[in-house]
Amino acid sequence: ESLNGEGKYLFPGFIDAHTHLREPGQEAKEDIASGAAAAVKGGFTSIIAMANTEPPVDSRGLVEFVRTQGARAGLARVYPLGTVTKGMRGRELVEMLDLKEGGAVGFSDDGHNLQNSEVMRLALEYAKLTGLPIVSHSEDENLACGGAMHRGKAAARLGLKGIPSSAESIMVARDLMLAAETGGKIHLAHISCRESVRLIREAKERGLDVSAEVNPHHLLFTDRDVDLFNTSLKVNPPLRSEEDQEALLTGLLDGTLDMLATDHAPHVWEEKARPFAEAPFGIIGLETALAAVWQRLVVPGKLSPKRLAEVWSLAPARRFGLPGGTLRPGSPADLVLFDPEWRERITSDSLASKAQNTPFLGQELQGFPTLVWVGGEPVLRGRQLCPAGDGVRHR
Ligand code: DOR
Ligand code: ZN
Ligand code: ZN
């Protein structure tokens, strides 16, 4: 079968280091198979699944469950994070070496447990034995509490309680201090404000083993976009100011921020239909993020296609030790043929995700993958999914 790639780009498979899949426990929002389908449609051949499920992924058995469900779907590779403590809001660390044996590629919070600085310190210390990073959500819950959007002029105008930038930057500073003190490896998720970028830049200049990520929505929207109380723009950390957005793009271009990641966070429509102050935080991103970044950053020349591949494939592959997307000789062929001309309207019917909480709902986006290979096998042709028969191959 011959392939005409004229006018298209061949990319290493994109890797999303920050995806919430909701299985086990909240399968009405998303399950591993629907999340893996959304991933492939959006050009991601690997996704890293966050551990804040119900229950959190706190045992080798649960790590293996997530991998098995991922392999069964036969679409994107699914790599689980374990959580750092046993049970919800636990204090006792999980058996990290055991979870690594089971296939965990790092450790994250369960939504709360890394608030405790002693738990973070012990987790960094213990994780050194595994060589895996601790993924930090970097938020001071007390400072953020009750807020619905960024604390700034827009929040004041809309009469919504704000989340100050310090709710993030204070925890970023704490995390960097604890990483320096312990020598542990840390990955800072969804950096959203300029103070955090500055702290990370300084830490990297000192040679600290830190990596950091930025979400497309923080590069594409600001708090001013919340004007119409669209809850599909309610996310945590919140959309911040234009100055923050500028600092994030500068950070992504100069290497302070290592990678892009979606923070794909599915919610059921009834919850997102609540008033802005009461709706849950989260935006889905797997099926729209690449097209939106392409249109609004790559096409205008703000981000080169080469840097795009570095920050959304090579960097996460390296940081989390994944095989896919690296294009090393002998590595599995996880590839994406990307058509910059392909246009698609995002609707509840078009989405493979179970959730619809995307700010792009009803809009047409341009630039989509038309052929995706995982482990040398096509899993998307045209825009149709074709799951591998024995998905188990994709380990
Ligand atoms: O918007 C968010 N949604 N931010 C988070 O940190 C968690 C996530 C979720 O799990 O829904
Ligand atoms: Zn988070
Ligand atoms: Zn998240």
XYZ file of C-alpha atoms and ligand atoms in Angstrom:
408
model
C 0.000 0.000 0.000
C 1.541 3.276 -1.042
C 1.140 6.466 0.897
C 0.881 9.982 -0.433
C 2.145 12.416 2.152
C 2.169 15.459 -0.067
C 1.340 18.588 1.897
C 1.260 16.660 5.157
C 3.619 16.395 8.122
C 4.967 13.149 9.550
C 5.405 13.536 13.310
C 6.591 11.173 16.004
C 3.476 10.045 17.889
C 2.380 12.783 20.258
C 2.531 11.891 23.946
C 0.192 13.469 26.452
C 1.737 13.505 29.909
C -1.442 14.669 31.675
C -4.733 12.867 31.034
C -7.585 12.081 33.447
C -9.354 8.878 32.403
C -11.790 8.456 35.359
C -11.592 4.638 35.401
C -11.962 3.162 37.948
C -14.860 4.927 39.626
C -16.309 7.609 37.352
C -16.818 5.821 34.058
C -19.805 8.019 33.140
C -17.293 10.846 32.606
C -14.722 8.794 30.675
C -13.304 5.309 30.689
C -9.921 4.082 29.577
C -11.194 2.910 26.176
C -13.060 6.140 25.359
C -10.077 8.197 26.529
C -7.698 6.141 24.398
C -10.001 6.626 21.393
C -10.064 10.393 21.952
C -6.275 10.320 22.220
C -5.747 8.631 18.855
C -8.230 10.948 17.115
C -6.208 13.855 18.439
C -2.820 12.461 17.378
C -1.646 11.023 20.710
C -0.098 7.572 20.504
C 0.653 7.498 24.250
C -1.093 9.014 27.234
C -0.131 9.164 30.880
C -3.138 8.523 33.112
C -3.419 10.556 36.312
C -3.939 8.684 39.565
C -6.848 10.689 41.050
C -9.453 8.045 40.230
C -11.889 6.461 42.710
C -10.160 4.660 44.300
C -6.823 6.305 43.541
C -4.232 4.085 41.829
C -2.430 3.050 45.016
C -1.526 -0.610 44.376
C 0.293 -2.699 41.818
C -3.016 -4.407 41.042
C -4.634 -1.104 40.075
C -1.604 -0.059 37.999
C -1.894 -3.347 36.127
C -5.658 -2.883 35.733
C -5.162 0.488 34.008
C -2.528 -0.977 31.680
C -4.668 -4.001 30.855
C -7.702 -1.846 30.029
C -5.474 0.320 27.870
C -4.009 -2.644 26.026
C -7.482 -4.101 25.511
C -8.690 -0.944 23.811
C -5.893 -1.416 21.241
C -5.552 2.305 20.516
C -3.129 4.656 22.297
C -0.628 3.259 24.784
C -1.851 3.983 28.308
C 0.782 4.537 30.993
C -0.463 4.844 34.574
C 0.831 7.073 37.327
C 0.483 5.692 40.819
C -0.596 7.932 43.654
C 1.879 8.569 46.468
C -0.112 7.343 49.474
C -2.449 4.464 50.302
C -6.166 5.281 50.215
C -7.722 8.699 49.739
C -5.957 11.541 51.599
C -3.549 8.955 53.012
C -0.354 9.523 54.947
C 1.329 6.148 54.413
C 3.374 5.876 51.210
C 2.513 3.255 48.572
C 4.999 0.503 47.713
C 6.629 2.565 44.963
C 9.011 -0.151 43.759
C 6.100 -2.568 43.479
C 3.996 -0.077 41.517
C 6.952 0.531 39.202
C 7.226 -3.226 38.618
C 3.545 -3.140 37.670
C 4.200 -0.429 35.079
C 3.755 2.923 36.843
C 5.801 5.661 35.151
C 5.636 8.171 38.016
C 3.628 9.178 41.078
C 1.075 11.946 41.560
C -1.413 13.233 44.105
C -4.901 11.811 44.708
C -6.284 15.344 44.604
C -5.179 16.166 48.166
C -2.382 14.108 49.679
C 0.544 16.211 48.410
C -0.791 19.257 50.280
C 1.138 17.851 53.194
C 4.778 18.908 52.888
C 6.034 15.963 54.886
C 4.294 13.548 52.502
C 5.853 15.377 49.540
C 9.283 15.224 51.131
C 9.047 11.509 51.891
C 7.632 10.791 48.439
C 10.548 12.575 46.730
C 12.987 10.696 48.929
C 11.416 7.282 48.291
C 10.891 7.889 44.563
C 14.672 8.217 44.147
C 14.870 4.434 44.574
C 12.603 4.039 41.556
C 14.170 6.709 39.330
C 10.635 7.943 38.570
C 9.379 11.528 38.933
C 6.838 12.848 41.405
C 4.178 14.797 39.501
C 2.994 17.795 41.475
C -0.295 19.601 40.975
C 1.304 22.527 42.880
C -1.675 24.176 44.489
C -2.214 25.465 48.001
C -5.795 24.309 48.606
C -6.396 26.877 51.352
C -5.422 29.806 49.137
C -7.427 28.434 46.209
C -10.461 27.478 48.282
C -13.799 28.830 47.115
C -12.344 30.515 44.035
C -13.821 29.862 40.593
C -11.409 31.733 38.307
C -8.165 33.730 38.343
C -8.108 36.519 40.934
C -7.901 39.674 38.857
C -9.932 42.398 37.211
C -12.136 39.990 35.250
C -13.175 38.110 38.409
C -13.962 41.393 40.171
C -16.092 42.513 37.213
C -17.970 39.196 37.074
C -18.404 39.039 40.846
C -16.662 35.674 41.121
C -14.282 34.710 43.897
C -10.724 34.502 42.588
C -7.846 32.050 42.923
C -4.640 34.072 43.377
C -1.479 33.187 41.452
C 0.201 32.631 44.810
C -1.971 29.514 45.342
C 0.265 27.998 42.655
C 3.604 29.778 42.992
C 3.887 29.160 46.755
C 3.588 25.412 46.148
C 5.972 25.570 43.180
C 8.523 27.215 45.494
C 7.897 24.556 48.145
C 8.199 21.727 45.630
C 11.452 23.114 44.233
C 12.904 23.478 47.750
C 11.985 19.936 48.699
C 13.343 18.574 45.412
C 16.622 20.434 45.982
C 16.868 19.204 49.565
C 16.116 15.551 48.781
C 17.664 15.256 45.320
C 14.339 13.809 44.149
C 13.010 14.106 40.641
C 9.991 16.379 40.216
C 7.593 17.210 37.404
C 5.423 20.308 37.834
C 2.052 19.977 36.117
C 0.007 22.753 34.502
C 2.137 25.828 35.220
C -0.129 28.835 34.714
C 1.474 32.037 36.060
C 4.604 34.108 35.515
C 5.876 33.793 39.103
C 6.054 30.005 38.688
C 7.900 30.349 35.376
C 10.480 32.586 37.043
C 10.980 30.154 39.944
C 11.452 27.212 37.586
C 13.878 29.135 35.384
C 16.018 29.941 38.429
C 15.881 26.360 39.683
C 17.002 25.039 36.294
C 19.867 27.538 36.227
C 21.003 26.008 39.530
C 20.895 22.553 37.906
C 17.858 21.122 39.696
C 16.258 17.957 38.241
C 12.895 19.568 37.490
C 10.589 19.389 34.495
C 7.457 21.418 33.937
C 4.462 21.467 31.683
C 2.000 24.003 30.278
C -1.539 23.266 29.054
C -2.749 24.525 25.662
C -5.744 26.295 27.253
C -3.403 28.499 29.294
C -1.626 29.517 26.078
C -4.820 30.077 24.088
C -7.237 31.703 26.559
C -7.075 34.267 29.376
C -9.367 35.159 32.277
C -11.032 37.719 29.994
C -12.469 34.847 27.947
C -14.581 33.809 30.950
C -16.901 36.765 30.185
C -19.889 34.632 29.157
C -19.612 32.318 32.181
C -18.854 29.384 29.880
C -18.079 26.564 32.325
C -16.045 24.816 29.615
C -13.461 27.501 30.431
C -13.555 26.711 34.152
C -10.339 24.904 34.894
C -7.826 24.544 37.673
C -5.370 26.227 37.704
C -7.549 28.943 36.177
C -7.038 30.837 32.926
C -4.822 33.740 33.949
C -3.854 37.190 32.657
C -2.295 38.167 29.338
C 1.045 38.828 31.087
C 0.960 35.295 32.472
C 0.144 33.901 29.041
C 3.113 35.752 27.559
C 5.452 34.392 30.231
C 4.207 30.851 29.572
C 4.925 31.035 25.840
C 8.369 32.553 26.486
C 9.017 29.749 28.986
C 7.976 27.085 26.483
C 10.244 28.554 23.811
C 13.325 28.999 26.036
C 13.070 25.519 27.610
C 11.958 26.595 31.106
C 8.748 24.694 30.406
C 9.654 21.330 28.894
C 6.390 20.109 27.520
C 2.818 20.677 26.457
C 0.129 18.476 28.041
C -3.661 18.660 27.860
C -4.884 18.053 31.454
C -7.810 16.355 29.661
C -10.432 16.439 32.448
C -13.793 14.941 31.438
C -16.986 15.808 33.334
C -20.640 14.927 32.725
C -22.733 17.619 31.096
C -25.189 18.008 34.013
C -22.320 19.023 36.282
C -20.889 21.484 33.787
C -24.403 22.924 33.223
C -24.404 24.287 36.784
C -23.734 27.980 37.460
C -20.089 28.927 36.955
C -19.274 29.113 40.658
C -20.584 25.582 41.261
C -19.474 23.661 38.173
C -16.464 21.342 38.515
C -13.048 22.389 37.191
C -11.782 20.805 33.980
C -11.528 21.007 30.180
C -11.229 18.064 27.803
C -8.411 18.442 25.323
C -7.299 15.245 23.626
C -9.314 15.741 20.421
C -8.876 19.489 20.014
C -5.547 20.483 21.560
C -3.282 19.701 18.610
C -5.545 21.414 16.058
C -5.993 24.478 18.278
C -2.263 24.812 19.003
C -1.513 24.290 15.330
C -3.947 26.978 14.198
C -3.176 29.562 16.823
C 0.528 29.052 17.546
C 2.185 27.084 14.744
C 0.479 28.673 11.715
C 1.189 32.256 12.935
C 4.837 31.257 13.478
C 4.929 31.495 17.279
C 5.863 27.811 17.687
C 7.796 25.831 15.079
C 6.664 22.327 14.017
C 10.032 21.061 15.288
C 9.553 22.590 18.758
C 5.996 21.192 18.737
C 7.401 17.665 18.310
C 10.008 18.299 20.998
C 7.539 19.508 23.611
C 4.679 17.114 22.886
C 6.581 13.925 22.059
C 10.306 13.822 22.768
C 10.262 15.644 26.125
C 7.517 13.545 27.766
C 9.038 10.335 26.323
C 12.375 11.193 27.914
C 11.066 12.432 31.236
C 8.793 9.429 31.868
C 11.017 6.836 30.175
C 8.461 5.849 27.523
C 9.406 3.939 24.390
C 7.030 5.675 21.977
C 7.599 8.704 19.851
C 11.343 8.851 20.182
C 12.259 7.838 16.631
C 15.382 6.059 17.835
C 16.496 3.296 15.460
C 14.714 0.142 16.546
C 12.087 1.939 18.605
C 8.431 1.115 17.871
C 6.898 3.166 15.059
C 4.439 5.446 16.780
C 3.786 7.963 14.043
C 1.255 10.570 13.043
C 0.529 11.772 9.544
C -0.872 15.255 10.079
C -2.974 17.072 7.493
C -2.843 20.838 8.064
C -5.798 21.316 5.681
C -8.244 18.879 7.299
C -11.199 20.735 8.821
C -13.623 19.309 11.328
C -16.491 20.697 13.378
C -16.348 19.707 17.041
C -19.771 18.434 18.152
C -21.090 16.033 20.761
C -21.420 13.472 17.952
C -17.919 13.988 16.593
C -16.205 13.492 19.957
C -14.921 10.029 20.870
C -14.636 11.215 24.455
C -17.719 10.635 26.615
C -17.472 14.246 27.753
C -18.206 17.477 25.905
C -16.668 20.070 28.203
C -14.549 21.721 25.531
C -14.538 25.452 24.744
C -14.395 24.457 21.066
C -17.818 22.756 21.046
C -19.694 23.802 17.905
C -16.583 25.311 16.339
C -14.633 24.195 13.301
C -10.941 23.514 13.788
C -8.308 22.899 11.141
C -5.311 20.545 11.230
C -5.893 16.910 12.190
C -4.115 13.571 11.967
C -5.354 11.418 9.093
C -3.204 8.355 9.792
C -1.874 7.213 13.156
C 0.347 4.218 13.800
C 0.977 2.636 17.192
C 3.668 -0.025 17.324
C 3.801 -0.047 13.539
C 0.057 -0.743 13.175
C -2.453 1.812 11.885
C -5.056 2.673 14.548
C -6.600 5.640 12.704
C -7.187 5.787 8.927
C -8.817 8.785 7.356
C -10.546 9.932 10.506
C -11.799 6.443 11.410
C -10.536 4.501 14.407
C -9.316 0.980 13.698
C -8.325 -0.595 17.004
C -5.685 -3.308 16.872
C -7.328 -6.745 17.076
C -5.066 -8.011 19.820
C -4.327 -4.765 21.539
C -2.092 -6.625 23.982
C 0.714 -6.089 21.498
C 0.878 -2.465 22.561
C 2.722 -2.948 25.813
O -9.342 21.426 36.022
C -8.910 20.455 36.611
N -9.523 19.254 36.575
N -7.806 20.603 37.323
C -7.324 19.639 38.111
O -6.326 19.861 38.716
C -8.057 18.363 38.259
C -8.884 18.089 37.081
C -9.882 16.996 37.301
O -9.509 15.911 37.784
O -11.044 17.209 36.970
Zn -4.138 19.379 38.610
Zn -4.947 17.232 36.040
